[in-house]
Short mmCIF file of C-alpha atoms in Angstrom, two decimals:
data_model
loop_
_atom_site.label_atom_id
_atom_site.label_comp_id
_atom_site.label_asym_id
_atom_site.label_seq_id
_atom_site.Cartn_x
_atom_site.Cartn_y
_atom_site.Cartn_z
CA UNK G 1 40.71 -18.09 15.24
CA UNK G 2 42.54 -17.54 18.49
CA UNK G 3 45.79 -18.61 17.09
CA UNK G 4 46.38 -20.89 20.37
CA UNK G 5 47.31 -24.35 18.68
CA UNK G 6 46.10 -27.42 20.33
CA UNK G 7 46.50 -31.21 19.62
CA UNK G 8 44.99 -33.71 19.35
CA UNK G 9 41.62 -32.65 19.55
CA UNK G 10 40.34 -35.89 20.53
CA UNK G 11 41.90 -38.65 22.15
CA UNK G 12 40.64 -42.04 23.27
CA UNK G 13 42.24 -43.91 25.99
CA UNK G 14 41.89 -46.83 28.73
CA UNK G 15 42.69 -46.48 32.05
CA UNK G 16 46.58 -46.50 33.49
CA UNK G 17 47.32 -45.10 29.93
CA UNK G 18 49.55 -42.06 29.93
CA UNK G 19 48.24 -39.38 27.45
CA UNK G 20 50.58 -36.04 26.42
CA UNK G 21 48.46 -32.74 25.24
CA UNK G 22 49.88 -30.32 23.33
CA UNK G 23 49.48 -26.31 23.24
CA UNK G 24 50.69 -24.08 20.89
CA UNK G 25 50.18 -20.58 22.06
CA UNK G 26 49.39 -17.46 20.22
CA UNK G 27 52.23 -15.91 18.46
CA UNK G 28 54.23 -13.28 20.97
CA UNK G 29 52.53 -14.73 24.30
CA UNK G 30 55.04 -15.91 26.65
CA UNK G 31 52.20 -17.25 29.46
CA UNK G 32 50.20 -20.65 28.99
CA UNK G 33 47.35 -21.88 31.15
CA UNK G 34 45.61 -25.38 31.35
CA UNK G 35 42.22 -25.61 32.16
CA UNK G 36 40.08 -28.62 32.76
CA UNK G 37 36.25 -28.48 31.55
CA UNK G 38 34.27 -31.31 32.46
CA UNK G 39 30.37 -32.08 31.99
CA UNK G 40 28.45 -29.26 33.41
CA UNK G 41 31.48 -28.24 35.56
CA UNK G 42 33.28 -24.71 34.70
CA UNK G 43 36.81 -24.56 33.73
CA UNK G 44 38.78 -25.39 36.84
CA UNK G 45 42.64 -24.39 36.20
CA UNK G 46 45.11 -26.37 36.18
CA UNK G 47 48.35 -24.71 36.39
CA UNK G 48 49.92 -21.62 34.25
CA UNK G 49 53.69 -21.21 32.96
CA UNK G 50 55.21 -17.78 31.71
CA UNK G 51 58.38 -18.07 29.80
CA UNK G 52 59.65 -21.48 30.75
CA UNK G 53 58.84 -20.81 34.32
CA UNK G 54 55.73 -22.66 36.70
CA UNK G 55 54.03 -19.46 37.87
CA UNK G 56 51.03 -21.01 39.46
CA UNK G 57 49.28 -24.06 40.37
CA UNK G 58 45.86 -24.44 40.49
CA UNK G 59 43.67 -28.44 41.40
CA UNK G 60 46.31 -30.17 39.73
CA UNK G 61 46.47 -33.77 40.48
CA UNK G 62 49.36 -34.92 41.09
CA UNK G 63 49.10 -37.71 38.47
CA UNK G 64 48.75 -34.55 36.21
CA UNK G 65 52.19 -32.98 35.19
CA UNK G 66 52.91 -29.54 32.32
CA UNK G 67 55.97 -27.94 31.42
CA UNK G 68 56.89 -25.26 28.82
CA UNK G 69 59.97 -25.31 26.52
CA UNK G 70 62.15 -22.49 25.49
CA UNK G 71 60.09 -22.00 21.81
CA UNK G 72 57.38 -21.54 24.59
CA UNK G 73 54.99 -24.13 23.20
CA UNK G 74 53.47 -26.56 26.38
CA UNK G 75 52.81 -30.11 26.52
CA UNK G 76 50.20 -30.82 29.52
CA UNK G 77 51.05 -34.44 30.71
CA UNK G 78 48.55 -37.32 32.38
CA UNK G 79 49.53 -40.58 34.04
CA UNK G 80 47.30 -43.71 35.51
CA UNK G 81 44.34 -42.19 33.58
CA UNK G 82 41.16 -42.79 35.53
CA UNK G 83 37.27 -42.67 33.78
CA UNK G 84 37.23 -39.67 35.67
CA UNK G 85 39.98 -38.00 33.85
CA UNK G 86 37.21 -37.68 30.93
CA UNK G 87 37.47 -34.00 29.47
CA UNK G 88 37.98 -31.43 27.41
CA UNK G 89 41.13 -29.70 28.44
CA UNK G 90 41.68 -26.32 27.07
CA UNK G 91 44.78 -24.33 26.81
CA UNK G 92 45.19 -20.83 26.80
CA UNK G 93 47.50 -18.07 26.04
CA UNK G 94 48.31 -14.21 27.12
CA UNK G 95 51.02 -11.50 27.55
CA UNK G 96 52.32 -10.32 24.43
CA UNK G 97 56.20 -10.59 24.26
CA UNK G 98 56.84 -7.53 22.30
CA UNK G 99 54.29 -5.27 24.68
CA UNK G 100 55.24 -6.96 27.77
CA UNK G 101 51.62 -5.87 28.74
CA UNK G 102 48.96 -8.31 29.74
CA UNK G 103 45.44 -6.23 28.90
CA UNK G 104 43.76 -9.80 31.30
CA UNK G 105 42.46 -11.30 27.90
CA UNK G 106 43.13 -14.94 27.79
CA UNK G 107 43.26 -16.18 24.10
CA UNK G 108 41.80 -20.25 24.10
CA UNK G 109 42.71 -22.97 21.83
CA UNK G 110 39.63 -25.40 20.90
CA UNK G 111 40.26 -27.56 23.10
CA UNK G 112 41.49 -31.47 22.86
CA UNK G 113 38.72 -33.83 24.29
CA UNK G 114 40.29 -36.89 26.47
CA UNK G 115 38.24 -40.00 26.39
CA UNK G 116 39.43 -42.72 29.09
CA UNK G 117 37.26 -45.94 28.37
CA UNK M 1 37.11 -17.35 48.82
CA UNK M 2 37.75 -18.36 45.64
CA UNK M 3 34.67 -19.23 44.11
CA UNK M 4 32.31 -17.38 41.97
CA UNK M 5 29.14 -18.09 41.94
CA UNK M 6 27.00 -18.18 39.05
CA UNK M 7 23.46 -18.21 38.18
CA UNK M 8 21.91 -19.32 36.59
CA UNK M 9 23.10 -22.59 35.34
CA UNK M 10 20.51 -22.54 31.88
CA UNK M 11 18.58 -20.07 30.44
CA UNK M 12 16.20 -19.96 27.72
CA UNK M 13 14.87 -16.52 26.11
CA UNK M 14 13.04 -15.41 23.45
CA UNK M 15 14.46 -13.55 20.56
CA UNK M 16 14.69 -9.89 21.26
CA UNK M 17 14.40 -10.16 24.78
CA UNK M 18 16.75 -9.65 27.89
CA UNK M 19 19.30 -12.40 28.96
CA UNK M 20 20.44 -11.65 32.83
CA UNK M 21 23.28 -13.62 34.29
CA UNK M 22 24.79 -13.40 37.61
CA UNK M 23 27.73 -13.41 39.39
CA UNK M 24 29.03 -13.09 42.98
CA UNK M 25 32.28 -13.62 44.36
CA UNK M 26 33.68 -13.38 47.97
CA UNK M 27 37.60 -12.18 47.48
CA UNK M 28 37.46 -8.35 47.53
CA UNK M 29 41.26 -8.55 46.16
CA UNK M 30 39.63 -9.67 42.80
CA UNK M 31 40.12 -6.77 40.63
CA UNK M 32 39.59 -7.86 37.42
CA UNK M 33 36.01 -9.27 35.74
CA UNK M 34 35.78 -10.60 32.30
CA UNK M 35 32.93 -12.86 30.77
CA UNK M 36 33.90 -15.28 28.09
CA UNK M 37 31.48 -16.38 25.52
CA UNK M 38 31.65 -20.28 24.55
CA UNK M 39 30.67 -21.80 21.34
CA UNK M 40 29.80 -25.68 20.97
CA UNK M 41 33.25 -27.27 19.87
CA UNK M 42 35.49 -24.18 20.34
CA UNK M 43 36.90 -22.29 23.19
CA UNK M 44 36.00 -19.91 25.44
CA UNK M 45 36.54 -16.41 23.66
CA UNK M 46 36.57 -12.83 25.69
CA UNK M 47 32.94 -10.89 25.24
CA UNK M 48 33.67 -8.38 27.34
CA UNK M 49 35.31 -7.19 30.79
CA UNK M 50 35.39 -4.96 33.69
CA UNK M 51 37.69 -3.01 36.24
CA UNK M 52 35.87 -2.25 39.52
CA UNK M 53 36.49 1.09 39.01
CA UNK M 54 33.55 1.59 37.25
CA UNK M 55 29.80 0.78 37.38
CA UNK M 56 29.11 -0.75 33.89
CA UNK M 57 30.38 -1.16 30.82
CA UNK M 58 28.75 -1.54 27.65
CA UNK M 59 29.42 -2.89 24.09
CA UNK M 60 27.05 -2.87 21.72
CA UNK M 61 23.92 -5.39 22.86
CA UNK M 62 26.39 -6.28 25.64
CA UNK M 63 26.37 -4.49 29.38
CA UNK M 64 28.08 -5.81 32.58
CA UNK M 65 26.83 -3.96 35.80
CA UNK M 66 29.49 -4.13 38.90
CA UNK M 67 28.03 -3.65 42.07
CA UNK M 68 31.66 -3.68 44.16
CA UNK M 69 29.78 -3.08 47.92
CA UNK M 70 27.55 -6.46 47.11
CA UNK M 71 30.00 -8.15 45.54
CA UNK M 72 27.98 -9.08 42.24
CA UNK M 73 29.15 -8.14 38.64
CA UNK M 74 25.93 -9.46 35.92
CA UNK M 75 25.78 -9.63 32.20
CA UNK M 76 22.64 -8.29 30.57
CA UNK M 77 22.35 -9.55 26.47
CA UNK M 78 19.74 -7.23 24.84
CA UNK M 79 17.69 -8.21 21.94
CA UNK M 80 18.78 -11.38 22.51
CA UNK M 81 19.23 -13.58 19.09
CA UNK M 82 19.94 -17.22 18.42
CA UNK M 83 22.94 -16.75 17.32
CA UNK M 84 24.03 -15.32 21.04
CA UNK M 85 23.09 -18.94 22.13
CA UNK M 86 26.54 -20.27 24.28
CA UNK M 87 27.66 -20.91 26.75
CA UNK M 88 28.24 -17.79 29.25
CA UNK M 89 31.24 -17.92 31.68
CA UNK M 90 31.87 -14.60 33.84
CA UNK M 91 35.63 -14.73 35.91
CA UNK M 92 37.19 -13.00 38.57
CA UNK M 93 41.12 -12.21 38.85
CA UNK M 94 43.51 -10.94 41.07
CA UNK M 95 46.56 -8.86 39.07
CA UNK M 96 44.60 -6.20 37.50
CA UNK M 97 46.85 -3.92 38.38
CA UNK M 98 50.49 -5.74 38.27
CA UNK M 99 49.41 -7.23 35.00
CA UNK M 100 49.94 -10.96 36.81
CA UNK M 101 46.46 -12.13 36.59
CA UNK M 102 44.99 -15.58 38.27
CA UNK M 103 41.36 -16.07 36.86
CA UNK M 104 38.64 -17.76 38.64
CA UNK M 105 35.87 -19.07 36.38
CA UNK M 106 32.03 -19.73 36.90
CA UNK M 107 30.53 -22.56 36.66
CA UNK M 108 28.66 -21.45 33.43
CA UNK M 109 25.11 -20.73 32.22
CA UNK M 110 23.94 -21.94 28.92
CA UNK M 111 21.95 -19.78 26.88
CA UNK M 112 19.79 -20.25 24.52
CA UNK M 113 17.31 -18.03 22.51
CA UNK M 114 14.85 -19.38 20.79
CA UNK M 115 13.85 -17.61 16.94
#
């Protein structure tokens, strides 16, 4: 166990629905990251917070929106689903708080798999 | 610049033998080179990493070799077993040394090693 909360781990939608994914990160890690896995595709980041704060953007779509709150949980929001949209979307967790240290290791929730019908 | 390349996409082995995996990435500011090992229905989990200050790195039935002139960092799985059958995901990141990492993944290669 990775202790990175995420939910729901499945989700079925239509298209123009608005979905909200949630992350819990590991306990002491102020940085989240959102990844997008798709069939036979790698995982192609998203975007990455660190205490409250956007500190990079990766092939975000625009439709596509993430914030972290101050009890540094992160809620990864999509709009106008499309079929496309269709994926597991992991989120991830590193930099202790205490430690203030990042060793690189990113610590991955299980995932929650979007279905847009 | 920003890819890594990875290679190849499936692999199938037979128990006790050598899984080989590859990697090669074009941004020599990458400075950090982890491979992640993914279970069906969970995430990715760290298996093992590299800085490019060194050559290769080994744990246990697990070795990455870093060749930093040709760009190309592999994984080599000894006595491979079944239950190493994942998926295999090597990364690249920048921040190494500030501690403020951005990863690049692979696309993957899925192993599998037959009993």
């Amino acid at each position: 166990d990775s202790g990175v909360t995420q939910t729901p781990k499945h989700l079925i939608t239509a298209t123009g629905q608005r979905v909200t994914l949630r992350c819990s990160p590991r306990s002491g890690d102020l940085s989240v990251y959102w990844y997008q896995q798709s069939l036979d595709q790698g995982l192609q980041f998203l975007i990455q917070y660190y205490n409250g704060e956007e500190r990079a953007k990766g092939n975000i779509l625009e439709r596509f929106s993430a914030q972290q709150f101050p009890d540094l949980h992160s809620e990864l929001n999509l709009s106008s689903l499309e079929l496309g949209d269709s994926a597991l979307y992991f989120c991830a967790s590193s930099v202790d708080r205490l430690a203030r240290a990042n060793t690189g290791e990113l610590f991955f929730g299980e995932g929650s798999r979007l279905t847009v019908l | 610049q920003q890819q890594v390349k990875q290679s190849p996409q499936s692999l199938i082995v037979q128990k006790g033998g050598i899984s080989i995996i590859n990697c090669a990435y074009e941004n020599t500011a990458f400075d950090y080179f982890p491979w992640y090992q993914q279970f069906p229905g969970k995430g990715p989990a760290l298996l093992i990493a590299i800085r490019p200050d060194v050559s290769e790195k080994k744990e246990g039935r697990f070795t990455i070799s870093f060749n930093k002139s040709a760009k190309q960092f592999s994984l080599h799985i000894m006595d491979s077993q079944p239950g190493d059958s994942a998926t295999y995901f090597c990364a690249a990141s920048t921040g190494g040394t500030s501690g403020t990492y951005k990863y690049i993944f692979g696309t993957g290669t899925r192993l599998k090693v037959l009993a």
